[in-house]
Amino acid sequence: MKRHEAREKALQTLFQLEGTELTIDEAMDHVMAGENDNFYSLLVQGTYSNMEKIDEKLVGHLENWSLERLPKIERTILRMAIFELDHMEDAPARVIMNEAIELCKTFGDDKSSRFVNGVLSKFTDETAN
């Protein structure tokens, strides 16, 4: 599976997990229908298990927004991107940001991609210094 497709499926899985009583394994099985992909699994499990730390970092980069006010799709995309930026070193930051923006264009509204780009730019600028 290509990485873009794995990110889309990871987004769908994480989106599904928020607000339901599904276990992570049930959600992954539902989205993947028995398929396996290491990158997908790492992205889902890593984002899910580090969500509290990710949210702490995310809150510090939201201007005039609370985490709870964010649309669910944008919140999920930001969480995934921050996990990938912080914990996975196999893709450059600009690639991860571009992928997050593309996910916003596919699953979000007209303003999602600009908002996510702004938040991730602040995050990457801060971590680069």
Short mmCIF file of N, CA and C in Angstrom, two decimals:
data_model
loop_
_atom_site.label_atom_id
_atom_site.label_comp_id
_atom_site.label_asym_id
_atom_site.label_seq_id
_atom_site.Cartn_x
_atom_site.Cartn_y
_atom_site.Cartn_z
N MET A 1 0.85 -1.17 0.00
CA MET A 1 0.00 0.00 0.00
C MET A 1 0.90 1.24 0.00
N LYS A 2 0.53 2.23 -0.80
CA LYS A 2 1.30 3.47 -0.84
C LYS A 2 1.05 4.26 0.44
N ARG A 3 2.00 5.09 0.79
CA ARG A 3 1.90 5.85 2.05
C ARG A 3 0.69 6.78 2.08
N HIS A 4 0.37 7.40 0.96
CA HIS A 4 -0.80 8.29 0.95
C HIS A 4 -2.08 7.50 1.28
N GLU A 5 -2.21 6.35 0.68
CA GLU A 5 -3.37 5.50 0.96
C GLU A 5 -3.37 5.05 2.42
N ALA A 6 -2.20 4.71 2.95
CA ALA A 6 -2.09 4.31 4.36
C ALA A 6 -2.50 5.46 5.28
N ARG A 7 -2.11 6.69 4.93
CA ARG A 7 -2.51 7.85 5.73
C ARG A 7 -4.02 8.06 5.67
N GLU A 8 -4.61 7.89 4.50
CA GLU A 8 -6.07 8.02 4.38
C GLU A 8 -6.78 7.00 5.26
N LYS A 9 -6.32 5.77 5.21
CA LYS A 9 -6.94 4.72 6.01
C LYS A 9 -6.69 4.94 7.51
N ALA A 10 -5.52 5.44 7.85
CA ALA A 10 -5.23 5.76 9.26
C ALA A 10 -6.15 6.88 9.73
N LEU A 11 -6.37 7.88 8.90
CA LEU A 11 -7.29 8.97 9.24
C LEU A 11 -8.69 8.42 9.47
N GLN A 12 -9.15 7.55 8.59
CA GLN A 12 -10.48 6.97 8.75
C GLN A 12 -10.59 6.17 10.03
N THR A 13 -9.55 5.44 10.37
CA THR A 13 -9.55 4.62 11.59
C THR A 13 -9.58 5.50 12.83
N LEU A 14 -8.69 6.48 12.88
CA LEU A 14 -8.62 7.37 14.05
C LEU A 14 -9.89 8.20 14.19
N PHE A 15 -10.45 8.63 13.07
CA PHE A 15 -11.70 9.39 13.08
C PHE A 15 -12.81 8.52 13.67
N GLN A 16 -12.84 7.28 13.27
CA GLN A 16 -13.85 6.33 13.73
C GLN A 16 -13.71 6.04 15.22
N LEU A 17 -12.49 6.01 15.72
CA LEU A 17 -12.25 5.69 17.13
C LEU A 17 -12.75 6.78 18.08
N GLU A 18 -12.72 8.03 17.62
CA GLU A 18 -13.13 9.13 18.49
C GLU A 18 -14.65 9.14 18.60
N GLY A 19 -15.12 8.98 19.82
CA GLY A 19 -16.56 9.04 20.06
C GLY A 19 -17.29 7.72 19.90
N THR A 20 -16.55 6.63 19.73
CA THR A 20 -17.21 5.32 19.67
C THR A 20 -16.60 4.43 20.75
N GLU A 21 -17.20 3.30 20.92
CA GLU A 21 -16.70 2.35 21.91
C GLU A 21 -15.90 1.22 21.26
N LEU A 22 -15.53 1.39 20.02
CA LEU A 22 -14.72 0.38 19.34
C LEU A 22 -13.33 0.32 19.95
N THR A 23 -12.76 -0.86 19.95
CA THR A 23 -11.35 -0.97 20.33
C THR A 23 -10.52 -0.59 19.12
N ILE A 24 -9.25 -0.33 19.35
CA ILE A 24 -8.37 0.04 18.25
C ILE A 24 -8.27 -1.11 17.23
N ASP A 25 -8.24 -2.34 17.74
CA ASP A 25 -8.17 -3.50 16.84
C ASP A 25 -9.43 -3.63 15.99
N GLU A 26 -10.59 -3.40 16.60
CA GLU A 26 -11.86 -3.47 15.85
C GLU A 26 -11.90 -2.41 14.76
N ALA A 27 -11.49 -1.20 15.10
CA ALA A 27 -11.51 -0.10 14.13
C ALA A 27 -10.53 -0.37 12.98
N MET A 28 -9.34 -0.86 13.33
CA MET A 28 -8.36 -1.17 12.29
C MET A 28 -8.85 -2.29 11.38
N ASP A 29 -9.43 -3.31 11.95
CA ASP A 29 -9.95 -4.42 11.16
C ASP A 29 -11.09 -3.96 10.25
N HIS A 30 -11.94 -3.08 10.78
CA HIS A 30 -13.06 -2.57 9.99
C HIS A 30 -12.55 -1.80 8.76
N VAL A 31 -11.57 -0.94 8.95
CA VAL A 31 -11.07 -0.11 7.85
C VAL A 31 -10.20 -0.92 6.89
N MET A 32 -9.38 -1.80 7.44
CA MET A 32 -8.43 -2.54 6.60
C MET A 32 -8.98 -3.85 6.06
N ALA A 33 -10.10 -4.31 6.57
CA ALA A 33 -10.73 -5.55 6.11
C ALA A 33 -9.72 -6.71 6.02
N GLY A 34 -8.93 -6.86 7.08
CA GLY A 34 -7.99 -7.97 7.13
C GLY A 34 -6.65 -7.73 6.49
N GLU A 35 -6.50 -6.62 5.76
CA GLU A 35 -5.21 -6.28 5.15
C GLU A 35 -4.23 -5.84 6.22
N ASN A 36 -2.94 -5.97 5.96
CA ASN A 36 -1.91 -5.50 6.87
C ASN A 36 -1.00 -4.52 6.16
N ASP A 37 -0.61 -3.47 6.86
CA ASP A 37 0.37 -2.52 6.35
C ASP A 37 1.11 -1.95 7.55
N ASN A 38 2.42 -2.11 7.60
CA ASN A 38 3.21 -1.68 8.75
C ASN A 38 3.13 -0.19 9.00
N PHE A 39 3.24 0.62 7.94
CA PHE A 39 3.19 2.07 8.10
C PHE A 39 1.84 2.50 8.66
N TYR A 40 0.77 1.95 8.11
CA TYR A 40 -0.59 2.24 8.60
C TYR A 40 -0.70 1.88 10.08
N SER A 41 -0.28 0.68 10.44
CA SER A 41 -0.39 0.23 11.83
C SER A 41 0.39 1.12 12.78
N LEU A 42 1.60 1.47 12.39
CA LEU A 42 2.43 2.34 13.22
C LEU A 42 1.78 3.71 13.39
N LEU A 43 1.25 4.24 12.32
CA LEU A 43 0.61 5.56 12.37
C LEU A 43 -0.63 5.56 13.27
N VAL A 44 -1.47 4.55 13.13
CA VAL A 44 -2.69 4.47 13.94
C VAL A 44 -2.34 4.22 15.40
N GLN A 45 -1.58 3.20 15.66
CA GLN A 45 -1.28 2.84 17.05
C GLN A 45 -0.45 3.92 17.74
N GLY A 46 0.50 4.49 17.02
CA GLY A 46 1.33 5.54 17.60
C GLY A 46 0.54 6.79 17.92
N THR A 47 -0.30 7.21 16.98
CA THR A 47 -1.12 8.40 17.22
C THR A 47 -2.09 8.16 18.36
N TYR A 48 -2.72 7.01 18.36
CA TYR A 48 -3.73 6.70 19.38
C TYR A 48 -3.10 6.60 20.77
N SER A 49 -1.97 5.93 20.87
CA SER A 49 -1.38 5.72 22.18
C SER A 49 -0.65 6.96 22.72
N ASN A 50 -0.32 7.90 21.85
CA ASN A 50 0.36 9.13 22.26
C ASN A 50 -0.56 10.35 22.22
N MET A 51 -1.87 10.12 22.13
CA MET A 51 -2.80 11.22 21.90
C MET A 51 -2.74 12.30 22.97
N GLU A 52 -2.57 11.93 24.22
CA GLU A 52 -2.53 12.92 25.29
C GLU A 52 -1.33 13.86 25.11
N LYS A 53 -0.17 13.31 24.82
CA LYS A 53 1.03 14.12 24.60
C LYS A 53 0.89 14.96 23.33
N ILE A 54 0.33 14.37 22.30
CA ILE A 54 0.12 15.08 21.04
C ILE A 54 -0.82 16.26 21.27
N ASP A 55 -1.90 16.03 22.01
CA ASP A 55 -2.86 17.10 22.27
C ASP A 55 -2.23 18.25 23.05
N GLU A 56 -1.35 17.93 23.99
CA GLU A 56 -0.65 18.98 24.75
C GLU A 56 0.17 19.85 23.80
N LYS A 57 0.86 19.24 22.88
CA LYS A 57 1.66 19.98 21.91
C LYS A 57 0.76 20.78 20.97
N LEU A 58 -0.32 20.17 20.57
CA LEU A 58 -1.24 20.80 19.63
C LEU A 58 -1.88 22.05 20.23
N VAL A 59 -2.30 21.97 21.47
CA VAL A 59 -2.96 23.10 22.13
C VAL A 59 -2.06 24.34 22.12
N GLY A 60 -0.77 24.13 22.26
CA GLY A 60 0.16 25.25 22.27
C GLY A 60 0.31 25.96 20.93
N HIS A 61 -0.24 25.38 19.88
CA HIS A 61 -0.11 25.98 18.55
C HIS A 61 -1.45 26.41 17.96
N LEU A 62 -2.49 26.37 18.75
CA LEU A 62 -3.80 26.80 18.29
C LEU A 62 -4.06 28.22 18.80
N GLU A 63 -4.17 29.15 17.89
CA GLU A 63 -4.47 30.52 18.28
C GLU A 63 -5.97 30.73 18.21
N ASN A 64 -6.53 31.17 19.31
CA ASN A 64 -7.97 31.48 19.41
C ASN A 64 -8.86 30.27 19.16
N TRP A 65 -8.33 29.07 19.37
CA TRP A 65 -9.09 27.84 19.21
C TRP A 65 -8.80 26.93 20.40
N SER A 66 -9.79 26.18 20.80
CA SER A 66 -9.54 25.12 21.76
C SER A 66 -9.57 23.81 20.98
N LEU A 67 -8.97 22.81 21.54
CA LEU A 67 -8.93 21.50 20.88
C LEU A 67 -10.35 20.98 20.64
N GLU A 68 -11.22 21.20 21.61
CA GLU A 68 -12.60 20.71 21.51
C GLU A 68 -13.39 21.42 20.41
N ARG A 69 -13.04 22.67 20.12
CA ARG A 69 -13.76 23.43 19.10
C ARG A 69 -13.35 23.06 17.68
N LEU A 70 -12.19 22.45 17.55
CA LEU A 70 -11.73 22.08 16.21
C LEU A 70 -12.67 21.05 15.60
N PRO A 71 -12.95 21.18 14.31
CA PRO A 71 -13.69 20.11 13.64
C PRO A 71 -12.94 18.79 13.79
N LYS A 72 -13.68 17.73 13.94
CA LYS A 72 -13.09 16.41 14.21
C LYS A 72 -12.08 15.99 13.13
N ILE A 73 -12.37 16.30 11.89
CA ILE A 73 -11.47 15.88 10.81
C ILE A 73 -10.13 16.62 10.91
N GLU A 74 -10.16 17.92 11.19
CA GLU A 74 -8.93 18.69 11.31
C GLU A 74 -8.14 18.25 12.54
N ARG A 75 -8.83 18.02 13.63
CA ARG A 75 -8.17 17.56 14.86
C ARG A 75 -7.46 16.22 14.61
N THR A 76 -8.11 15.32 13.91
CA THR A 76 -7.54 14.00 13.64
C THR A 76 -6.33 14.11 12.70
N ILE A 77 -6.43 14.92 11.67
CA ILE A 77 -5.31 15.11 10.73
C ILE A 77 -4.12 15.74 11.45
N LEU A 78 -4.38 16.74 12.28
CA LEU A 78 -3.30 17.38 13.03
C LEU A 78 -2.62 16.39 13.98
N ARG A 79 -3.41 15.59 14.66
CA ARG A 79 -2.82 14.59 15.57
C ARG A 79 -1.90 13.63 14.82
N MET A 80 -2.38 13.14 13.70
CA MET A 80 -1.56 12.21 12.90
C MET A 80 -0.27 12.86 12.44
N ALA A 81 -0.38 14.07 11.93
CA ALA A 81 0.80 14.77 11.41
C ALA A 81 1.80 15.05 12.52
N ILE A 82 1.32 15.48 13.68
CA ILE A 82 2.24 15.76 14.79
C ILE A 82 2.90 14.47 15.27
N PHE A 83 2.15 13.38 15.31
CA PHE A 83 2.80 12.11 15.66
C PHE A 83 3.90 11.78 14.67
N GLU A 84 3.58 11.90 13.40
CA GLU A 84 4.55 11.55 12.37
C GLU A 84 5.77 12.48 12.42
N LEU A 85 5.55 13.76 12.64
CA LEU A 85 6.66 14.71 12.74
C LEU A 85 7.54 14.44 13.95
N ASP A 86 6.93 14.06 15.05
CA ASP A 86 7.65 13.85 16.30
C ASP A 86 8.31 12.48 16.43
N HIS A 87 7.69 11.46 15.87
CA HIS A 87 8.12 10.09 16.17
C HIS A 87 8.63 9.29 14.98
N MET A 88 8.43 9.77 13.79
CA MET A 88 8.85 9.00 12.62
C MET A 88 9.81 9.86 11.81
N GLU A 89 10.94 9.32 11.50
CA GLU A 89 11.95 10.12 10.83
C GLU A 89 12.21 9.68 9.39
N ASP A 90 11.27 8.97 8.80
CA ASP A 90 11.51 8.47 7.45
C ASP A 90 10.93 9.35 6.36
N ALA A 91 10.30 10.48 6.73
CA ALA A 91 9.78 11.42 5.73
C ALA A 91 10.10 12.84 6.19
N PRO A 92 10.51 13.70 5.26
CA PRO A 92 10.79 15.09 5.62
C PRO A 92 9.51 15.80 6.09
N ALA A 93 9.70 16.81 6.92
CA ALA A 93 8.57 17.56 7.48
C ALA A 93 7.67 18.12 6.38
N ARG A 94 8.25 18.63 5.30
CA ARG A 94 7.43 19.22 4.24
C ARG A 94 6.54 18.18 3.57
N VAL A 95 7.01 16.94 3.48
CA VAL A 95 6.20 15.86 2.90
C VAL A 95 5.02 15.55 3.82
N ILE A 96 5.29 15.46 5.10
CA ILE A 96 4.23 15.18 6.08
C ILE A 96 3.19 16.30 6.06
N MET A 97 3.67 17.55 6.01
CA MET A 97 2.74 18.69 5.95
C MET A 97 1.91 18.66 4.67
N ASN A 98 2.55 18.38 3.54
CA ASN A 98 1.81 18.31 2.27
C ASN A 98 0.76 17.20 2.30
N GLU A 99 1.11 16.07 2.89
CA GLU A 99 0.15 14.98 3.00
C GLU A 99 -1.04 15.39 3.87
N ALA A 100 -0.77 16.08 4.98
CA ALA A 100 -1.86 16.55 5.85
C ALA A 100 -2.76 17.52 5.10
N ILE A 101 -2.17 18.41 4.32
CA ILE A 101 -2.95 19.37 3.54
C ILE A 101 -3.80 18.65 2.50
N GLU A 102 -3.24 17.65 1.85
CA GLU A 102 -3.99 16.87 0.86
C GLU A 102 -5.17 16.14 1.51
N LEU A 103 -4.94 15.58 2.71
CA LEU A 103 -6.04 14.93 3.44
C LEU A 103 -7.14 15.93 3.75
N CYS A 104 -6.77 17.15 4.10
CA CYS A 104 -7.76 18.20 4.36
C CYS A 104 -8.57 18.53 3.11
N LYS A 105 -7.88 18.60 1.99
CA LYS A 105 -8.58 18.91 0.73
C LYS A 105 -9.56 17.80 0.37
N THR A 106 -9.22 16.56 0.71
CA THR A 106 -10.08 15.42 0.39
C THR A 106 -11.23 15.30 1.38
N PHE A 107 -10.94 15.43 2.68
CA PHE A 107 -11.94 15.12 3.70
C PHE A 107 -12.49 16.34 4.44
N GLY A 108 -11.82 17.48 4.34
CA GLY A 108 -12.25 18.67 5.07
C GLY A 108 -13.05 19.63 4.20
N ASP A 109 -13.18 20.85 4.72
CA ASP A 109 -13.88 21.88 3.93
C ASP A 109 -12.85 22.81 3.28
N ASP A 110 -13.34 23.90 2.70
CA ASP A 110 -12.48 24.81 1.95
C ASP A 110 -11.37 25.44 2.79
N LYS A 111 -11.63 25.66 4.07
CA LYS A 111 -10.67 26.35 4.92
C LYS A 111 -9.75 25.40 5.69
N SER A 112 -10.05 24.12 5.68
CA SER A 112 -9.29 23.14 6.47
C SER A 112 -7.81 23.13 6.13
N SER A 113 -7.49 23.11 4.84
CA SER A 113 -6.09 22.97 4.45
C SER A 113 -5.25 24.16 4.88
N ARG A 114 -5.81 25.37 4.77
CA ARG A 114 -5.06 26.57 5.19
C ARG A 114 -4.84 26.56 6.70
N PHE A 115 -5.87 26.18 7.45
CA PHE A 115 -5.77 26.14 8.90
C PHE A 115 -4.73 25.13 9.35
N VAL A 116 -4.81 23.91 8.82
CA VAL A 116 -3.87 22.85 9.18
C VAL A 116 -2.45 23.24 8.78
N ASN A 117 -2.30 23.84 7.62
CA ASN A 117 -0.98 24.30 7.18
C ASN A 117 -0.41 25.32 8.18
N GLY A 118 -1.22 26.25 8.63
CA GLY A 118 -0.76 27.26 9.58
C GLY A 118 -0.33 26.66 10.91
N VAL A 119 -1.13 25.74 11.44
CA VAL A 119 -0.80 25.10 12.72
C VAL A 119 0.48 24.27 12.59
N LEU A 120 0.57 23.48 11.54
CA LEU A 120 1.76 22.64 11.36
C LEU A 120 3.01 23.46 11.06
N SER A 121 2.85 24.59 10.37
CA SER A 121 4.00 25.47 10.12
C SER A 121 4.55 26.01 11.44
N LYS A 122 3.66 26.44 12.32
CA LYS A 122 4.11 26.91 13.64
C LYS A 122 4.80 25.79 14.40
N PHE A 123 4.24 24.60 14.34
CA PHE A 123 4.82 23.46 15.04
C PHE A 123 6.20 23.13 14.51
N THR A 124 6.35 23.06 13.19
CA THR A 124 7.65 22.69 12.62
C THR A 124 8.67 23.81 12.82
N ASP A 125 8.23 25.07 12.75
CA ASP A 125 9.16 26.19 13.00
C ASP A 125 9.70 26.11 14.42
N GLU A 126 8.84 25.82 15.36
CA GLU A 126 9.24 25.73 16.77
C GLU A 126 10.18 24.56 17.01
N THR A 127 9.88 23.41 16.43
CA THR A 127 10.71 22.24 16.67
C THR A 127 12.04 22.32 15.92
N ALA A 128 12.09 23.12 14.86
CA ALA A 128 13.35 23.29 14.11
C ALA A 128 14.33 24.17 14.87
N ASN A 129 13.82 25.04 15.71
CA ASN A 129 14.69 25.96 16.49
C ASN A 129 15.12 25.36 17.80
#
